[in-house]
Each structure stands twice: as C-alpha cells, then as structure tokens.
Amino acid sequence: MNLPYAEPFRIKMVEEIRQSTRAERESWLQKANYNLFNLKSSQVFIDLLTDSGTGAMSDQQWGALMTGDESYAGSRSFEALHDTVKNITGYQYLLPTHQGRAAENVLFSVLVKDGDIVPGNSHFDTTKGHIEIRKAHAVDCTIDEAFDVENLHPFKGNIDLQKLEDVYKTYPKEKIPFCLITITCNSSGGQPVSIENIRAVKELSDRYGIPIYFDSARFAENAYFIKQREKGQENRTIKEIAKEVFSYGAGMTMSSKKDGLVNIGGFIALNDENIYRAASNFTIIYEGFITYGGMAGRDMAALAVGLTEATEFPYLESRISQVEYLGNKLIEYGIPVQKPIGGHAVFIDSLKFLPQVARAEFPAQTLANEIYLEAGIRTVEIGTLLADRDPDTRENRYPKLELVRLAIPRRTYTNNHMDYIAAAVKNVYERRNEITKGYSIMWEPDILRHFTVQLGKA
Ligand SMILES: Cc1ncc(COP(=O)(O)O)c(C=O)c1O
C-alpha cells in the first residue's frame, strides 16, 4: 500500500476555540452589519477568513524570536533575513516593510504615476488599490480559462500573451512601468503560473522593454505546483524552481504573512540600485529605517527561518494536500467549487450555488454569511464587494466570478476541521433553495470597501 502524506511536524502547543449557538451567531452577524470582517474572533469557531498571518510558527521560529537583534540600524536579524532572501530569490537589495501592501506602497511610490497602465494576472485588491490611488490602471491579462471554474487547466494563473501584447501595443512604453505577475494568483483562486508562461512573458516584455515584478506572497506554493504539474520540473527542488522564476523579474514585493510563515511582515527585493535608493527614501518615510522597515528584529529573525521552511517540499506537500482534501470532500458532496483546487484556499462558485440571488444582492457574501450562521465558520467574499466600484464611473464592477474563499491557515487546523467545514457547507447546500434574498449596502468607504462595508438584508 502506498503511504499517504502526513504532516512533517507534530503539535507542541494548542489554542482553544469555542463553538457557539445559531442564536448567538445570528445576533453577532446582525451587529457586525452582515460583514464578517466585523466579527470578533471569539465569535468564530473555524476561521477561514484568510491564510494571511494566521499560520502557526515552528519551534525553530519561536527560538529565533529570542535571538532577534533589535538594533535600529544594521541588526543581525536584518543580515540573516537579507542572506536568506538573496539565497532564495537571487535579488541583491532588500527593504523590509511591515506587510505586503506596505511593500506595494513603497515600490509603487517609485514606479507608478498618474495615468500609468500596470498589466498583470488578476491583481490582488490592495495591489489594485495602490495602483488606482495613484490614478493609474491595472489591466487584467489572465487567460480566459481562469474564469471557467470547471476548466481543469493546470496553470489558471497564467497570463494571456495576446492580451498582454495588446496592452504593450496600445500604450507607449513610458506609460507601462512594469508587468506584475502574482504567484500564485490569489484573485483568480490561488491558481499557479507556469514557469513556461513566466519565461514567455519575460521574452515578450523584453521585446517591449518592460520589466517584470512579482507579487510573491505565495511563491513557494507556486513553485510546488510547477514541480508537480510541469513537465521537466519534477526533479528540481522548490528552491531551484523559485530561483529561476525570480531570475525573470526585476524585483518583487512580498507579503511574508503567507509563504514567509510569520504572522506579520513583508519586504521588497530587487536588483536595480537606483530603484533601491529611491525606494529606500519611501521606506524611511512610511515604514522605518531601511534595515527594519516596520518589523521588529525578532520578526525578521523568525521570517528568515520561515522562508527556509516554506520552501521545503514535505511542508508544501502536506499544506497543499490539506487544501485539496477539503476541496475533494466538497466535490464529493456536489458543491460547485473552482477546479483544480488552488494552493491556499478552496473557492465555492456562488453563482452556481445560489443562482436565485441577484448579482446586485451579493450572492457570494450571502453564501459566506450562511456558512457562518450554519457552523461558526468565517470565510470571505471574493466577488462584487471586493471588486469595488469603477474609479471613473463609480458603478459596481461585476467580476466574472462570485466566489466564497475558504482560505486555510498554514499548519493550523487538522483534517477533522476540514471534515467539519465540508459537512457545514453540505448542510447549507441542502437548504440552498430557501436562500432567495441577499444584502444591500447601507454604507461604504471610497476604496477597498469590502473590509468595512455595512450591509442590511435586501
Ligand atoms: C497576492 C497578494 N498580494 C498582496 C497582498 C497584501 O499583503 P498584506 O496583507 O501582507 O498587506 C496579499 C494579501 O493577502 C496577497 O494575497
């Protein structure tokens, strides 16, 4: 008999979580204005809101915390992180930031100007926010297959070369500061980008003189998929694959809260000295001195260890297999989920789950709220609320997909939790015809509305 995968770790410390009653959840959700971001964590039994900063650190990381050097300038922990980042990415310069969006803020302050165009595969919401707040535009060049949840394309994060070339032909080079490749592509379902596609994007972009940057939050998970799914890559290590991927870019932004295996942190890594110098100024203004950029020395020390652990195959195998385990259970129960299952999350297709709920009433948010009411599980809407309004027309942008994301924190829950989640979703699916009304907006901010929007029953 083939041995199944098993976690390459055992549990040393546990944290209690508490189940609640349906009546409690109904009252809490109403008080939260039907926005799951407004719930207290004590009101949640299993928290699948995000895989960002919610994972468990290893004993080695906790040990590294104690050795953190808190010097304002030139700390040993910065050196350790710098060495690790150089080893993994090949990039020479490192600027720590307090998290991924801060890295975007610093780098885009240098590179993105009013009226610019930033093509890429479905930009993450904060990334798009940092582009649009500078009155620039993000153009989504993801392959069409990504928007068909049944399509089994192994690399649905890929960039459509024709769409990208159209952008390069339509706008002058000076208006396109870079092409941004997000690995894996969170907004299209945690779907990977193939190394072949990255090479082709590099070749095309070189012809037009446009550099590539990576939004690298889940670069190790992306490398795992390349190893598993791409011909000729199966015998390479994760670190070898990651290094080749990064070699095609001028630099990267990183949210360390994902594949850094830490609870907070981010960084920029790049090769161009002039951009590094310009970004250093913005780091100092927005984040802190260039050798800590908003991170404690101890957090940089833990991150250096986390990046090394996250690029090891057994860890990645157990991590991604757990997500797949949940996805396959949902498929077994007939739930419409995006296929293939993504790296960090399972995405439920709410347009198929709740076709009777009008788009204007936010079907994915409606489903996420029902899953919470059913079993105390917090998920997140990746649909019209997240897509926000068009910055010019202020109309709702209706994305091709209305998804509910079940993001799985790293090294945090067991497969019994996965079974519980699958059973809860199945229960909602069985009573889906009773759910006919969604929500309407009572109040929303000007930008990134999904975090703080207040809803009422439609
Ligand atoms: C692809 C991607 N880029 C950037 C970010 C922003 O990172 P942070 O949450 O650390 O600010 C995220 C966060 O989820 C992400 O998934």
Coordinates of C-alpha atoms and ligand atoms in Angstrom, one line a residue:
M1 CA 0.0 0.0 0.0
N2 CA 1.3 3.5 -0.9
L3 CA 1.8 5.5 2.3
P4 CA -0.4 8.7 2.3
Y5 CA 1.2 12.1 3.0
A6 CA 1.5 13.0 6.7
E7 CA 2.4 16.4 8.3
P8 CA 6.1 16.7 8.7
F9 CA 5.6 18.1 12.2
R10 CA 3.8 17.3 15.5
I11 CA 1.9 19.7 17.7
K12 CA 3.6 21.2 20.7
M13 CA 1.1 23.8 21.8
V14 CA -2.7 24.2 21.3
E15 CA -5.1 27.1 21.4
E16 CA -8.7 26.6 22.5
I17 CA -11.5 27.5 20.1
R18 CA -15.2 27.6 21.1
Q19 CA -18.4 26.6 19.3
S20 CA -21.4 28.9 19.6
T21 CA -25.2 28.6 19.1
R22 CA -27.1 29.6 16.0
A23 CA -29.0 32.2 18.0
E24 CA -25.7 33.8 19.2
R25 CA -24.4 33.8 15.6
E26 CA -27.5 35.5 14.3
S27 CA -27.2 38.3 16.8
W28 CA -23.5 38.7 16.3
L29 CA -23.8 38.8 12.5
Q30 CA -26.5 41.5 12.7
K31 CA -24.4 43.6 15.0
A32 CA -21.5 43.1 12.5
N33 CA -23.7 44.7 9.8
Y34 CA -23.5 41.4 8.0
N35 CA -19.8 42.0 7.2
L36 CA -17.7 39.0 8.5
F37 CA -14.7 41.3 8.9
N38 CA -16.6 42.9 11.8
L39 CA -16.9 39.8 13.9
K40 CA -14.7 39.2 16.9
S41 CA -12.5 36.2 16.6
S42 CA -14.2 34.8 19.8
Q43 CA -17.4 34.7 17.8
V44 CA -15.8 32.4 15.2
F45 CA -15.2 28.6 15.6
I46 CA -13.1 27.9 12.5
D47 CA -11.5 31.0 10.9
L48 CA -11.0 30.7 7.1
L49 CA -11.2 34.5 6.5
T50 CA -7.6 34.4 5.3
D51 CA -4.4 32.4 5.2
S52 CA -2.5 35.7 5.8
G53 CA -0.7 35.9 9.1
T54 CA -2.8 33.2 10.6
G55 CA -0.4 30.2 10.4
A56 CA 1.5 28.5 13.2
M57 CA 5.2 29.1 13.6
S58 CA 7.6 26.3 14.2
D59 CA 9.7 25.8 17.4
Q60 CA 12.7 26.9 15.3
Q61 CA 10.9 30.2 14.5
W62 CA 9.9 30.7 18.2
G63 CA 13.5 30.0 19.1
A64 CA 14.7 32.6 16.5
L65 CA 12.4 35.2 18.1
M66 CA 14.5 35.0 21.2
T67 CA 17.7 35.8 19.3
G68 CA 16.2 38.8 17.4
D69 CA 18.6 41.8 17.3
E70 CA 16.5 45.0 18.0
S71 CA 19.2 47.4 16.9
Y72 CA 17.7 50.4 15.0
A73 CA 20.4 50.1 12.2
G74 CA 22.3 47.2 10.8
S75 CA 20.8 44.5 13.0
R76 CA 22.0 40.9 12.8
S77 CA 18.4 39.8 12.2
F78 CA 18.3 42.0 9.1
E79 CA 21.5 40.4 7.9
A80 CA 20.1 36.9 8.4
L81 CA 16.9 37.9 6.5
H82 CA 19.0 39.6 3.8
D83 CA 21.1 36.4 3.3
T84 CA 18.0 34.2 3.2
V85 CA 16.2 36.4 0.7
K86 CA 19.3 36.6 -1.5
N87 CA 19.7 32.8 -1.4
I88 CA 16.1 32.2 -2.3
T89 CA 15.4 35.0 -4.8
G90 CA 18.8 36.0 -6.1
Y91 CA 17.9 39.7 -5.6
Q92 CA 20.6 41.8 -4.2
Y93 CA 18.7 44.5 -2.3
L94 CA 16.2 44.1 0.5
L95 CA 13.8 46.6 2.1
P96 CA 11.7 45.1 4.9
T97 CA 8.2 46.5 5.3
H98 CA 5.5 45.9 7.9
Q99 CA 3.4 43.8 5.4
G100 CA 2.8 43.2 1.8
R101 CA 0.7 46.3 1.0
A102 CA 3.4 48.4 2.6
A103 CA 5.9 46.9 0.1
E104 CA 3.5 47.9 -2.7
N105 CA 3.1 51.4 -1.3
V106 CA 6.9 51.9 -1.2
L107 CA 7.7 50.3 -4.5
F108 CA 4.8 51.9 -6.4
S109 CA 5.7 55.3 -4.9
V110 CA 8.8 55.0 -7.0
L111 CA 7.4 53.3 -10.1
V112 CA 3.7 54.1 -10.7
K113 CA 2.5 57.6 -11.9
D114 CA -0.8 59.2 -12.7
G115 CA -2.2 57.7 -16.0
D116 CA 0.1 54.6 -16.0
I117 CA -1.0 51.2 -17.0
V118 CA 0.0 48.1 -15.0
P119 CA -0.8 44.8 -16.8
G120 CA -0.7 41.5 -15.0
N121 CA -2.7 38.5 -13.9
S122 CA -5.7 39.4 -11.7
H123 CA -4.1 42.0 -9.4
F124 CA -4.8 41.5 -5.7
D125 CA -7.1 44.0 -4.1
T126 CA -4.6 46.1 -2.2
T127 CA -2.3 46.0 -5.2
K128 CA -5.0 47.3 -7.4
G129 CA -5.8 49.9 -4.6
H130 CA -2.2 51.1 -4.6
I131 CA -2.3 51.4 -8.4
E132 CA -5.7 53.2 -8.6
I133 CA -5.0 55.5 -5.7
R134 CA -2.1 56.9 -7.9
K135 CA -4.7 57.3 -10.7
A136 CA -3.1 54.5 -12.7
H137 CA -4.9 51.5 -14.1
A138 CA -4.5 47.8 -13.5
V139 CA -5.2 45.7 -16.6
D140 CA -6.1 42.0 -16.1
C141 CA -4.5 39.8 -18.7
T142 CA -5.2 36.5 -17.1
I143 CA -6.1 33.6 -19.5
D144 CA -9.8 33.1 -20.2
E145 CA -9.7 29.6 -18.8
A146 CA -9.3 31.1 -15.3
F147 CA -12.8 32.3 -15.4
D148 CA -14.4 28.9 -16.1
V149 CA -14.5 27.2 -12.8
E150 CA -14.9 23.7 -14.4
N151 CA -11.9 24.1 -16.7
L152 CA -9.0 21.9 -15.4
H153 CA -6.2 24.0 -16.9
P154 CA -3.2 23.3 -14.5
F155 CA -2.0 26.9 -14.5
K156 CA -5.0 29.1 -14.4
G157 CA -2.9 32.0 -13.1
N158 CA -1.1 32.3 -16.4
I159 CA -1.0 35.5 -18.4
D160 CA -2.6 35.6 -21.9
L161 CA 0.3 36.7 -24.1
Q162 CA -2.1 38.2 -26.7
K163 CA -3.9 40.3 -24.1
L164 CA -0.5 41.4 -22.7
E165 CA 0.8 42.3 -26.1
D166 CA -2.3 44.2 -26.9
V167 CA -1.6 46.4 -23.8
Y168 CA 2.1 46.8 -24.9
K169 CA 0.9 47.8 -28.4
T170 CA -1.9 50.2 -27.2
Y171 CA 0.1 52.3 -24.7
P172 CA 3.5 53.9 -25.0
K173 CA 6.3 52.2 -23.1
E174 CA 6.7 55.2 -20.8
K175 CA 3.1 54.6 -19.6
I176 CA 3.8 50.9 -18.6
P177 CA 6.2 50.9 -15.6
F178 CA 6.1 47.1 -15.3
C179 CA 4.1 43.9 -15.8
L180 CA 3.1 42.4 -12.4
I181 CA 2.9 38.6 -12.1
T182 CA 1.2 37.4 -8.9
I183 CA 2.4 34.0 -7.8
T184 CA 0.1 32.2 -7.1
C185 CA -2.8 34.3 -8.3
N186 CA -4.9 34.9 -5.3
S187 CA -7.7 36.8 -7.0
S188 CA -8.3 34.1 -9.6
G189 CA -8.4 31.4 -7.0
G190 CA -4.9 30.7 -5.7
Q191 CA -4.1 29.3 -9.1
P192 CA -0.4 28.9 -10.2
V193 CA 1.5 30.4 -13.0
S194 CA 3.7 28.0 -15.0
I195 CA 7.4 28.6 -15.5
E196 CA 6.8 28.3 -19.2
N197 CA 4.4 31.2 -19.1
I198 CA 6.7 33.3 -16.9
R199 CA 9.5 32.7 -19.5
A200 CA 7.2 33.7 -22.3
V201 CA 6.0 36.8 -20.5
K202 CA 9.7 37.7 -19.9
E203 CA 10.5 37.2 -23.6
L204 CA 7.6 39.3 -24.7
S205 CA 8.2 42.1 -22.2
D206 CA 11.9 42.3 -23.1
R207 CA 10.8 42.9 -26.7
Y208 CA 8.9 46.0 -25.5
G209 CA 11.4 47.0 -22.9
I210 CA 9.0 46.5 -19.9
P211 CA 10.3 45.0 -16.7
I212 CA 8.6 42.3 -14.7
Y213 CA 7.9 42.4 -11.0
F214 CA 6.5 39.6 -8.9
D215 CA 3.8 39.8 -6.3
S216 CA 5.3 36.9 -4.5
A217 CA 3.1 36.2 -1.4
R218 CA 2.7 32.5 -2.3
F219 CA 5.8 32.0 -4.4
A220 CA 6.7 28.7 -2.7
E221 CA 3.2 27.2 -3.3
N222 CA 3.6 28.3 -6.9
A223 CA 6.9 26.5 -7.2
Y224 CA 5.3 23.4 -5.7
F225 CA 2.7 23.4 -8.4
I226 CA 5.4 23.9 -11.1
K227 CA 7.2 20.9 -9.7
Q228 CA 4.1 18.8 -9.5
R229 CA 2.4 19.8 -12.8
E230 CA 5.0 21.0 -15.3
K231 CA 7.0 18.6 -17.5
G232 CA 10.7 18.6 -16.8
Q233 CA 10.4 20.3 -13.4
E234 CA 9.7 17.2 -11.3
N235 CA 13.2 16.5 -10.2
R236 CA 14.1 20.1 -9.3
T237 CA 13.9 21.4 -5.7
I238 CA 11.4 24.1 -4.7
K239 CA 14.3 26.4 -4.1
E240 CA 15.8 25.8 -7.6
I241 CA 12.4 26.5 -9.2
A242 CA 11.8 29.6 -7.2
K243 CA 15.2 31.0 -8.0
E244 CA 14.7 30.5 -11.7
V245 CA 11.2 32.2 -11.5
F246 CA 12.7 35.2 -9.7
S247 CA 15.5 35.4 -12.2
Y248 CA 13.0 36.7 -14.8
G249 CA 12.0 39.7 -12.7
A250 CA 13.5 43.0 -11.8
G251 CA 12.2 42.6 -8.3
M252 CA 9.4 41.5 -6.1
T253 CA 7.0 42.6 -3.3
M254 CA 6.3 40.1 -0.6
S255 CA 3.6 39.6 2.0
S256 CA 5.6 37.5 4.5
K257 CA 2.3 36.6 6.2
K258 CA 1.8 33.8 3.6
D259 CA 4.9 31.9 2.4
G260 CA 7.1 33.6 5.0
L261 CA 5.2 31.6 7.6
V262 CA 5.1 34.5 10.0
N263 CA 2.2 36.5 11.5
I264 CA 3.3 39.9 10.2
G265 CA 5.9 41.3 7.8
G266 CA 6.7 42.0 4.2
F267 CA 9.6 43.1 2.0
I268 CA 10.7 44.4 -1.3
A269 CA 13.7 42.7 -3.0
L270 CA 15.2 43.9 -6.2
N271 CA 18.4 44.3 -8.3
D272 CA 18.4 47.9 -9.6
E273 CA 20.4 50.2 -7.4
N274 CA 18.7 53.4 -8.4
I275 CA 15.2 52.0 -7.7
Y276 CA 16.5 50.6 -4.4
R277 CA 17.8 54.1 -3.4
A278 CA 14.5 55.8 -4.4
A279 CA 12.5 53.1 -2.6
S280 CA 14.8 53.5 0.5
N281 CA 13.6 57.1 0.9
F282 CA 9.9 56.0 0.8
T283 CA 10.7 53.1 3.2
I284 CA 12.2 55.6 5.7
I285 CA 9.1 57.9 5.4
Y286 CA 6.5 55.3 5.5
E287 CA 8.0 52.3 7.3
G288 CA 11.2 52.9 9.3
F289 CA 14.9 52.7 8.7
I290 CA 16.0 50.5 5.8
T291 CA 17.3 47.7 7.9
Y292 CA 14.0 47.1 9.7
G293 CA 11.2 48.9 7.7
G294 CA 8.4 48.4 10.3
M295 CA 9.5 45.0 11.5
A296 CA 10.9 44.1 14.9
G297 CA 14.3 42.4 14.8
R298 CA 12.8 39.3 16.3
D299 CA 10.2 39.2 13.5
M300 CA 12.9 39.4 10.8
A301 CA 14.7 36.5 12.6
A302 CA 11.6 34.4 12.6
L303 CA 10.9 35.3 8.9
A304 CA 14.4 34.2 7.8
V305 CA 13.6 30.7 9.3
G306 CA 10.1 30.7 7.9
L307 CA 11.2 31.4 4.4
T308 CA 13.5 28.4 4.6
E309 CA 10.9 26.1 6.0
A310 CA 8.3 27.2 3.5
T311 CA 10.5 26.3 0.6
E312 CA 10.9 22.6 1.7
F313 CA 8.9 20.0 -0.2
P314 CA 7.4 17.9 2.7
Y315 CA 5.9 21.0 4.3
L316 CA 4.4 22.2 0.9
E317 CA 3.1 18.7 0.2
S318 CA 1.2 18.5 3.5
R319 CA 0.0 22.1 3.2
I320 CA -1.4 21.8 -0.3
S321 CA -2.7 18.3 0.2
Q322 CA -4.8 19.5 3.1
V323 CA -6.4 22.2 0.9
E324 CA -7.0 19.6 -1.7
Y325 CA -8.5 17.2 0.9
L326 CA -11.1 19.8 1.7
G327 CA -11.8 20.6 -1.9
N328 CA -12.3 17.0 -2.8
K329 CA -14.7 16.5 0.1
L330 CA -16.8 19.4 -1.2
I331 CA -16.7 18.0 -4.7
E332 CA -17.8 14.6 -3.3
Y333 CA -20.8 16.4 -1.8
G334 CA -21.7 18.0 -5.1
I335 CA -20.7 21.6 -4.1
P336 CA -19.7 23.7 -7.1
V337 CA -16.0 24.6 -6.4
Q338 CA -13.4 26.1 -8.6
K339 CA -11.2 23.4 -10.2
P340 CA -8.4 22.5 -10.0
I341 CA -8.3 23.3 -6.2
G342 CA -6.0 26.2 -5.5
G343 CA -2.9 26.3 -3.3
H344 CA -4.1 28.2 -0.3
A345 CA -7.9 28.0 -0.5
V346 CA -11.0 26.4 -1.8
F347 CA -13.3 28.7 -3.8
I348 CA -17.0 28.0 -3.9
D349 CA -18.9 29.2 -7.0
S350 CA -21.8 31.1 -5.5
L351 CA -23.4 31.8 -8.9
K352 CA -24.0 28.1 -9.2
F353 CA -24.7 27.6 -5.5
L354 CA -27.2 30.4 -5.2
P355 CA -28.3 31.3 -8.8
Q356 CA -31.5 32.7 -7.5
V357 CA -29.8 35.6 -5.5
A358 CA -29.4 38.7 -7.7
R359 CA -25.9 39.9 -8.5
A360 CA -26.8 43.3 -7.1
E361 CA -27.5 41.5 -3.8
F362 CA -24.0 40.0 -3.5
P363 CA -24.6 36.2 -3.8
A364 CA -21.0 35.3 -2.6
Q365 CA -21.4 37.5 0.6
T366 CA -24.8 35.9 1.1
L367 CA -23.3 32.4 1.0
A368 CA -20.4 33.3 3.2
N369 CA -22.9 34.6 5.8
E370 CA -25.0 31.4 5.6
I371 CA -21.9 29.3 6.2
Y372 CA -21.1 31.4 9.3
L373 CA -24.7 31.1 10.5
E374 CA -24.6 27.3 9.9
A375 CA -21.5 26.4 11.8
G376 CA -19.5 29.4 13.0
I377 CA -17.0 29.2 10.1
R378 CA -15.8 32.5 8.8
T379 CA -15.0 32.7 5.1
V380 CA -14.6 35.7 2.7
E381 CA -16.4 37.0 -0.3
I382 CA -14.3 37.3 -3.5
G383 CA -16.9 38.9 -5.7
T384 CA -18.7 42.2 -6.3
L385 CA -18.0 43.7 -2.9
L386 CA -14.3 43.0 -3.3
A387 CA -14.3 44.1 -7.0
D388 CA -15.5 47.5 -5.7
R389 CA -16.7 50.4 -7.9
D390 CA -15.1 51.6 -11.1
P391 CA -13.0 54.5 -10.1
D392 CA -14.2 56.6 -13.0
T393 CA -18.0 55.7 -13.3
R394 CA -18.5 54.7 -9.6
E395 CA -20.7 51.9 -10.9
N396 CA -20.4 48.4 -9.3
R397 CA -17.9 46.3 -11.1
Y398 CA -19.3 42.8 -11.6
P399 CA -16.5 40.3 -11.9
K400 CA -16.8 37.2 -14.0
L401 CA -16.9 35.0 -10.8
E402 CA -18.6 35.4 -7.5
L403 CA -16.6 33.2 -5.2
V404 CA -16.6 32.4 -1.5
R405 CA -13.0 31.7 -0.4
L406 CA -12.2 29.2 2.3
A407 CA -8.6 30.1 3.0
I408 CA -6.7 27.5 5.0
P409 CA -4.2 28.9 7.5
R410 CA -0.8 27.1 7.4
R411 CA -0.1 24.3 10.0
T412 CA -3.1 25.4 12.0
Y413 CA -6.1 23.1 11.6
T414 CA -6.4 19.3 11.3
N415 CA -8.3 17.3 8.7
N416 CA -11.1 16.8 11.3
H417 CA -11.6 20.5 11.0
M418 CA -11.7 20.0 7.2
D419 CA -14.4 17.4 7.6
Y420 CA -16.4 19.7 9.9
I421 CA -16.2 22.5 7.3
A422 CA -17.3 20.2 4.4
A423 CA -20.3 19.0 6.4
A424 CA -21.3 22.5 7.2
V425 CA -21.2 23.6 3.6
K426 CA -23.1 20.5 2.6
N427 CA -25.9 21.4 5.1
V428 CA -26.2 24.9 3.5
Y429 CA -26.2 23.3 0.1
E430 CA -29.1 21.1 1.0
R431 CA -31.2 24.1 2.1
R432 CA -29.9 26.4 -0.7
N433 CA -33.4 26.8 -2.3
E434 CA -34.6 28.6 0.9
I435 CA -32.0 31.3 0.4
T436 CA -33.5 33.8 -2.0
K437 CA -32.5 37.2 -0.8
G438 CA -29.1 38.7 -0.3
Y439 CA -27.9 42.1 1.0
S440 CA -27.8 45.7 0.1
I441 CA -25.2 48.3 1.0
M442 CA -26.1 50.7 3.9
W443 CA -22.7 52.4 4.0
E444 CA -19.4 52.0 2.1
P445 CA -16.0 53.8 2.0
D446 CA -14.5 55.3 -1.1
I447 CA -12.0 52.5 -1.7
L448 CA -11.4 48.8 -0.6
R449 CA -15.0 48.8 0.6
H450 CA -15.2 45.1 1.5
F451 CA -13.2 45.5 4.7
T452 CA -15.6 48.0 6.3
V453 CA -18.8 48.0 4.2
Q454 CA -22.1 47.9 6.2
L455 CA -24.9 45.7 4.8
G456 CA -28.5 45.2 5.5
K457 CA -30.9 42.4 4.5
A458 CA -32.2 43.1 0.9
Ligands
LIG1 C1 -1.3 38.2 -3.7 C2 -1.3 39.2 -2.6 N1 -0.6 40.3 -2.7 C3 -0.5 41.2 -1.7 C4 -1.2 41.0 -0.5 C5 -1.1 42.1 0.6 O1 -0.3 41.6 1.6 P1 -0.6 42.1 3.1 O2 -1.9 41.5 3.6 O3 0.6 41.5 3.9 O4 -0.6 43.6 3.2 C6 -1.9 39.9 -0.4 C7 -2.6 39.6 0.9 O5 -3.5 38.8 1.0 C8 -2.0 38.9 -1.4 O6 -2.7 37.8 -1.3

